[in-house]
Amino acid sequence: TTHTYQGKNITIERGDYAPIMARVVEALQEAASYAADETQTNMLQKYIESFQSGSHDAHKDASRFWIQDKGPAVESYIGFIESYRDPSGVRGEWEGFVACVNKEVSRKFQILVDKAETFLEKMPWPKELEKDTFLRPDFTSLEVLSFGSSGVP
């Protein structure tokens, strides 16, 4: 696609990474056959849609399924995610990881999560500064098995 800006032609070519993204899609399609449940299957399908079409909305939908995936034995995330190196904070670096849940450490931290409301009562600020309803976090300790990135996380 060519655009003219202030008398200058600018040509934008897409698809530089199409062969690499096709390999990612193939791997995700294979991974989908090992998904533990419908949420994980939906997440992987949205990743596939995003990487085939370039759809930001499909990747956001994949992220929404990722958030819904409570307590998985294996956790993963992939895409153009972190924008640390982009001065405008827009373009994301490629990042992907696969991790296993460390059940023993997760169990220990779950004790802290279970007692969080009592800890909040001991904080040095007034209760009025807290939310009306405490939202319990879903804490999981992960052992990263594989991590790849085009930049520094």
PDB file of C-alpha atoms in Angstrom:
ATOM      1  CA  THR A   1       0.000   0.000   0.000  1.00  0.00           C
ATOM      2  CA  THR A   2       1.371   3.384  -0.990  1.00  0.00           C
ATOM      3  CA  HIS A   3       0.372   6.636   0.681  1.00  0.00           C
ATOM      4  CA  THR A   4       1.364  10.201  -0.092  1.00  0.00           C
ATOM      5  CA  TYR A   5       2.313  12.436   2.802  1.00  0.00           C
ATOM      6  CA  GLN A   6       3.538  16.014   2.320  1.00  0.00           C
ATOM      7  CA  GLY A   7       4.409  15.247  -1.281  1.00  0.00           C
ATOM      8  CA  LYS A   8       6.357  12.078  -0.448  1.00  0.00           C
ATOM      9  CA  ASN A   9       5.297   8.541  -1.274  1.00  0.00           C
ATOM     10  CA  ILE A  10       5.379   6.063   1.591  1.00  0.00           C
ATOM     11  CA  THR A  11       5.011   2.364   0.797  1.00  0.00           C
ATOM     12  CA  ILE A  12       3.904  -0.008   3.533  1.00  0.00           C
ATOM     13  CA  GLU A  13       4.567  -3.688   2.922  1.00  0.00           C
ATOM     14  CA  ARG A  14       2.931  -6.237   5.141  1.00  0.00           C
ATOM     15  CA  GLY A  15       3.683  -9.868   5.741  1.00  0.00           C
ATOM     16  CA  ASP A  16       7.421  -9.801   6.465  1.00  0.00           C
ATOM     17  CA  TYR A  17       6.876 -12.356   9.224  1.00  0.00           C
ATOM     18  CA  ALA A  18       4.122 -14.373   7.525  1.00  0.00           C
ATOM     19  CA  PRO A  19       6.263 -17.539   7.100  1.00  0.00           C
ATOM     20  CA  ILE A  20       7.293 -17.446  10.774  1.00  0.00           C
ATOM     21  CA  MET A  21       3.743 -16.722  11.938  1.00  0.00           C
ATOM     22  CA  ALA A  22       2.495 -19.657   9.832  1.00  0.00           C
ATOM     23  CA  ARG A  23       4.806 -21.938  11.838  1.00  0.00           C
ATOM     24  CA  VAL A  24       3.505 -20.442  15.089  1.00  0.00           C
ATOM     25  CA  VAL A  25      -0.071 -21.079  13.912  1.00  0.00           C
ATOM     26  CA  GLU A  26       0.777 -24.711  13.065  1.00  0.00           C
ATOM     27  CA  ALA A  27       2.213 -25.230  16.554  1.00  0.00           C
ATOM     28  CA  LEU A  28      -0.835 -23.615  18.183  1.00  0.00           C
ATOM     29  CA  GLN A  29      -3.167 -25.811  16.125  1.00  0.00           C
ATOM     30  CA  GLU A  30      -1.310 -28.877  17.391  1.00  0.00           C
ATOM     31  CA  ALA A  31      -1.321 -27.510  20.965  1.00  0.00           C
ATOM     32  CA  ALA A  32      -5.108 -27.089  20.802  1.00  0.00           C
ATOM     33  CA  SER A  33      -5.482 -30.877  20.673  1.00  0.00           C
ATOM     34  CA  TYR A  34      -3.868 -31.008  24.139  1.00  0.00           C
ATOM     35  CA  ALA A  35      -5.943 -28.221  25.714  1.00  0.00           C
ATOM     36  CA  ALA A  36      -7.332 -29.151  29.126  1.00  0.00           C
ATOM     37  CA  ASP A  37     -10.744 -27.569  28.589  1.00  0.00           C
ATOM     38  CA  GLU A  38     -12.917 -25.356  26.406  1.00  0.00           C
ATOM     39  CA  THR A  39     -11.431 -22.140  27.813  1.00  0.00           C
ATOM     40  CA  GLN A  40      -7.920 -23.155  26.740  1.00  0.00           C
ATOM     41  CA  THR A  41      -9.199 -24.309  23.340  1.00  0.00           C
ATOM     42  CA  ASN A  42     -10.950 -20.960  22.809  1.00  0.00           C
ATOM     43  CA  MET A  43      -7.816 -19.074  23.886  1.00  0.00           C
ATOM     44  CA  LEU A  44      -5.657 -20.983  21.401  1.00  0.00           C
ATOM     45  CA  GLN A  45      -8.212 -20.506  18.602  1.00  0.00           C
ATOM     46  CA  LYS A  46      -8.195 -16.742  19.192  1.00  0.00           C
ATOM     47  CA  TYR A  47      -4.369 -16.703  19.141  1.00  0.00           C
ATOM     48  CA  ILE A  48      -4.523 -18.558  15.819  1.00  0.00           C
ATOM     49  CA  GLU A  49      -7.069 -16.094  14.419  1.00  0.00           C
ATOM     50  CA  SER A  50      -4.936 -13.162  15.569  1.00  0.00           C
ATOM     51  CA  PHE A  51      -1.701 -14.502  14.097  1.00  0.00           C
ATOM     52  CA  GLN A  52      -3.347 -15.404  10.774  1.00  0.00           C
ATOM     53  CA  SER A  53      -5.149 -12.090  10.332  1.00  0.00           C
ATOM     54  CA  GLY A  54      -3.189  -9.602  12.442  1.00  0.00           C
ATOM     55  CA  SER A  55      -6.343  -8.863  14.433  1.00  0.00           C
ATOM     56  CA  HIS A  56      -5.662  -7.024  17.694  1.00  0.00           C
ATOM     57  CA  ASP A  57      -9.228  -7.751  18.786  1.00  0.00           C
ATOM     58  CA  ALA A  58      -8.695 -11.506  18.382  1.00  0.00           C
ATOM     59  CA  HIS A  59      -5.565 -11.293  20.546  1.00  0.00           C
ATOM     60  CA  LYS A  60      -7.484  -9.310  23.182  1.00  0.00           C
ATOM     61  CA  ASP A  61     -10.158 -12.035  23.113  1.00  0.00           C
ATOM     62  CA  ALA A  62      -7.415 -14.657  23.597  1.00  0.00           C
ATOM     63  CA  SER A  63      -6.222 -12.659  26.607  1.00  0.00           C
ATOM     64  CA  ARG A  64      -9.740 -12.616  28.004  1.00  0.00           C
ATOM     65  CA  PHE A  65      -9.841 -16.426  27.806  1.00  0.00           C
ATOM     66  CA  TRP A  66      -6.357 -16.540  29.408  1.00  0.00           C
ATOM     67  CA  ILE A  67      -7.702 -14.561  32.378  1.00  0.00           C
ATOM     68  CA  GLN A  68     -10.637 -16.989  32.699  1.00  0.00           C
ATOM     69  CA  ASP A  69      -8.293 -19.998  32.762  1.00  0.00           C
ATOM     70  CA  LYS A  70      -8.201 -20.446  36.542  1.00  0.00           C
ATOM     71  CA  GLY A  71      -5.742 -22.881  38.101  1.00  0.00           C
ATOM     72  CA  PRO A  72      -4.235 -24.523  35.003  1.00  0.00           C
ATOM     73  CA  ALA A  73      -1.494 -27.164  35.427  1.00  0.00           C
ATOM     74  CA  VAL A  74       0.325 -25.644  32.433  1.00  0.00           C
ATOM     75  CA  GLU A  75       0.122 -21.952  31.618  1.00  0.00           C
ATOM     76  CA  SER A  76       1.136 -20.165  28.437  1.00  0.00           C
ATOM     77  CA  TYR A  77       0.920 -16.759  26.820  1.00  0.00           C
ATOM     78  CA  ILE A  78       2.113 -15.591  23.419  1.00  0.00           C
ATOM     79  CA  GLY A  79       2.024 -12.555  21.170  1.00  0.00           C
ATOM     80  CA  PHE A  80       3.261  -9.027  20.637  1.00  0.00           C
ATOM     81  CA  ILE A  81       2.893  -8.043  24.258  1.00  0.00           C
ATOM     82  CA  GLU A  82       5.369  -5.822  26.077  1.00  0.00           C
ATOM     83  CA  SER A  83       5.991  -2.324  24.757  1.00  0.00           C
ATOM     84  CA  TYR A  84       8.968  -1.348  26.930  1.00  0.00           C
ATOM     85  CA  ARG A  85      11.295  -0.434  24.050  1.00  0.00           C
ATOM     86  CA  ASP A  86       8.774   1.574  22.039  1.00  0.00           C
ATOM     87  CA  PRO A  87       9.041   5.231  23.131  1.00  0.00           C
ATOM     88  CA  SER A  88       5.335   5.739  22.437  1.00  0.00           C
ATOM     89  CA  GLY A  89       4.403   2.506  24.257  1.00  0.00           C
ATOM     90  CA  VAL A  90       2.412   1.171  21.325  1.00  0.00           C
ATOM     91  CA  ARG A  91       4.343  -1.522  19.471  1.00  0.00           C
ATOM     92  CA  GLY A  92       4.757  -4.728  21.430  1.00  0.00           C
ATOM     93  CA  GLU A  93       7.744  -7.035  21.492  1.00  0.00           C
ATOM     94  CA  TRP A  94       7.167 -10.674  20.586  1.00  0.00           C
ATOM     95  CA  GLU A  95       6.997 -12.811  23.702  1.00  0.00           C
ATOM     96  CA  GLY A  96       5.888 -16.284  24.562  1.00  0.00           C
ATOM     97  CA  PHE A  97       6.194 -18.583  27.530  1.00  0.00           C
ATOM     98  CA  VAL A  98       5.135 -21.980  28.765  1.00  0.00           C
ATOM     99  CA  ALA A  99       5.205 -22.712  32.479  1.00  0.00           C
ATOM    100  CA  CYS A 100       4.155 -25.420  34.930  1.00  0.00           C
ATOM    101  CA  VAL A 101       2.419 -24.610  38.156  1.00  0.00           C
ATOM    102  CA  ASN A 102       4.491 -25.175  41.291  1.00  0.00           C
ATOM    103  CA  LYS A 103       1.697 -26.612  43.430  1.00  0.00           C
ATOM    104  CA  GLU A 104       3.655 -26.557  46.701  1.00  0.00           C
ATOM    105  CA  VAL A 105       4.623 -22.878  46.465  1.00  0.00           C
ATOM    106  CA  SER A 106       1.164 -21.974  45.137  1.00  0.00           C
ATOM    107  CA  ARG A 107      -0.414 -23.697  48.149  1.00  0.00           C
ATOM    108  CA  LYS A 108       1.784 -21.657  50.537  1.00  0.00           C
ATOM    109  CA  PHE A 109       0.919 -18.395  48.836  1.00  0.00           C
ATOM    110  CA  GLN A 110      -2.748 -19.360  48.821  1.00  0.00           C
ATOM    111  CA  ILE A 111      -2.589 -19.147  52.625  1.00  0.00           C
ATOM    112  CA  LEU A 112      -1.571 -15.486  52.253  1.00  0.00           C
ATOM    113  CA  VAL A 113      -4.385 -14.895  49.771  1.00  0.00           C
ATOM    114  CA  ASP A 114      -6.849 -16.532  52.168  1.00  0.00           C
ATOM    115  CA  LYS A 115      -5.715 -14.192  54.974  1.00  0.00           C
ATOM    116  CA  ALA A 116      -5.420 -11.077  52.816  1.00  0.00           C
ATOM    117  CA  GLU A 117      -8.544  -9.424  54.190  1.00  0.00           C
ATOM    118  CA  THR A 118      -7.191  -9.652  57.748  1.00  0.00           C
ATOM    119  CA  PHE A 119      -3.893  -8.148  56.558  1.00  0.00           C
ATOM    120  CA  LEU A 120      -5.760  -5.259  54.935  1.00  0.00           C
ATOM    121  CA  GLU A 121      -7.263  -4.373  58.311  1.00  0.00           C
ATOM    122  CA  LYS A 122      -3.723  -3.871  59.651  1.00  0.00           C
ATOM    123  CA  MET A 123      -2.594  -1.503  56.899  1.00  0.00           C
ATOM    124  CA  PRO A 124      -1.637   2.041  57.970  1.00  0.00           C
ATOM    125  CA  TRP A 125      -4.334   3.776  55.918  1.00  0.00           C
ATOM    126  CA  PRO A 126      -8.042   4.254  56.573  1.00  0.00           C
ATOM    127  CA  LYS A 127     -10.572   1.670  55.416  1.00  0.00           C
ATOM    128  CA  GLU A 128     -12.176   4.340  53.204  1.00  0.00           C
ATOM    129  CA  LEU A 129      -9.200   4.056  50.849  1.00  0.00           C
ATOM    130  CA  GLU A 130      -9.899   0.361  50.240  1.00  0.00           C
ATOM    131  CA  LYS A 131     -12.343  -0.954  47.664  1.00  0.00           C
ATOM    132  CA  ASP A 132     -15.840  -1.721  48.926  1.00  0.00           C
ATOM    133  CA  THR A 133     -15.426  -5.380  48.022  1.00  0.00           C
ATOM    134  CA  PHE A 134     -12.121  -7.250  48.235  1.00  0.00           C
ATOM    135  CA  LEU A 135     -11.317  -9.004  44.960  1.00  0.00           C
ATOM    136  CA  ARG A 136      -9.403 -12.181  45.765  1.00  0.00           C
ATOM    137  CA  PRO A 137      -6.445 -12.658  43.447  1.00  0.00           C
ATOM    138  CA  ASP A 138      -5.852 -15.937  41.647  1.00  0.00           C
ATOM    139  CA  PHE A 139      -2.278 -16.601  42.729  1.00  0.00           C
ATOM    140  CA  THR A 140      -0.206 -19.222  40.951  1.00  0.00           C
ATOM    141  CA  SER A 141       3.518 -19.837  41.304  1.00  0.00           C
ATOM    142  CA  LEU A 142       4.982 -20.758  37.937  1.00  0.00           C
ATOM    143  CA  GLU A 143       8.133 -22.610  36.923  1.00  0.00           C
ATOM    144  CA  VAL A 144       8.974 -21.279  33.461  1.00  0.00           C
ATOM    145  CA  LEU A 145       9.829 -24.096  31.066  1.00  0.00           C
ATOM    146  CA  SER A 146      10.326 -22.008  27.963  1.00  0.00           C
ATOM    147  CA  PHE A 147      10.513 -18.285  27.321  1.00  0.00           C
ATOM    148  CA  GLY A 148      11.197 -16.542  24.052  1.00  0.00           C
ATOM    149  CA  SER A 149      11.235 -12.859  23.256  1.00  0.00           C
ATOM    150  CA  SER A 150      12.374 -10.414  20.602  1.00  0.00           C
ATOM    151  CA  GLY A 151      13.441  -8.031  23.356  1.00  0.00           C
ATOM    152  CA  VAL A 152      14.057  -7.846  27.051  1.00  0.00           C
ATOM    153  CA  PRO A 153      11.000  -8.404  29.280  1.00  0.00           C
TER     154      PRO A 153
END
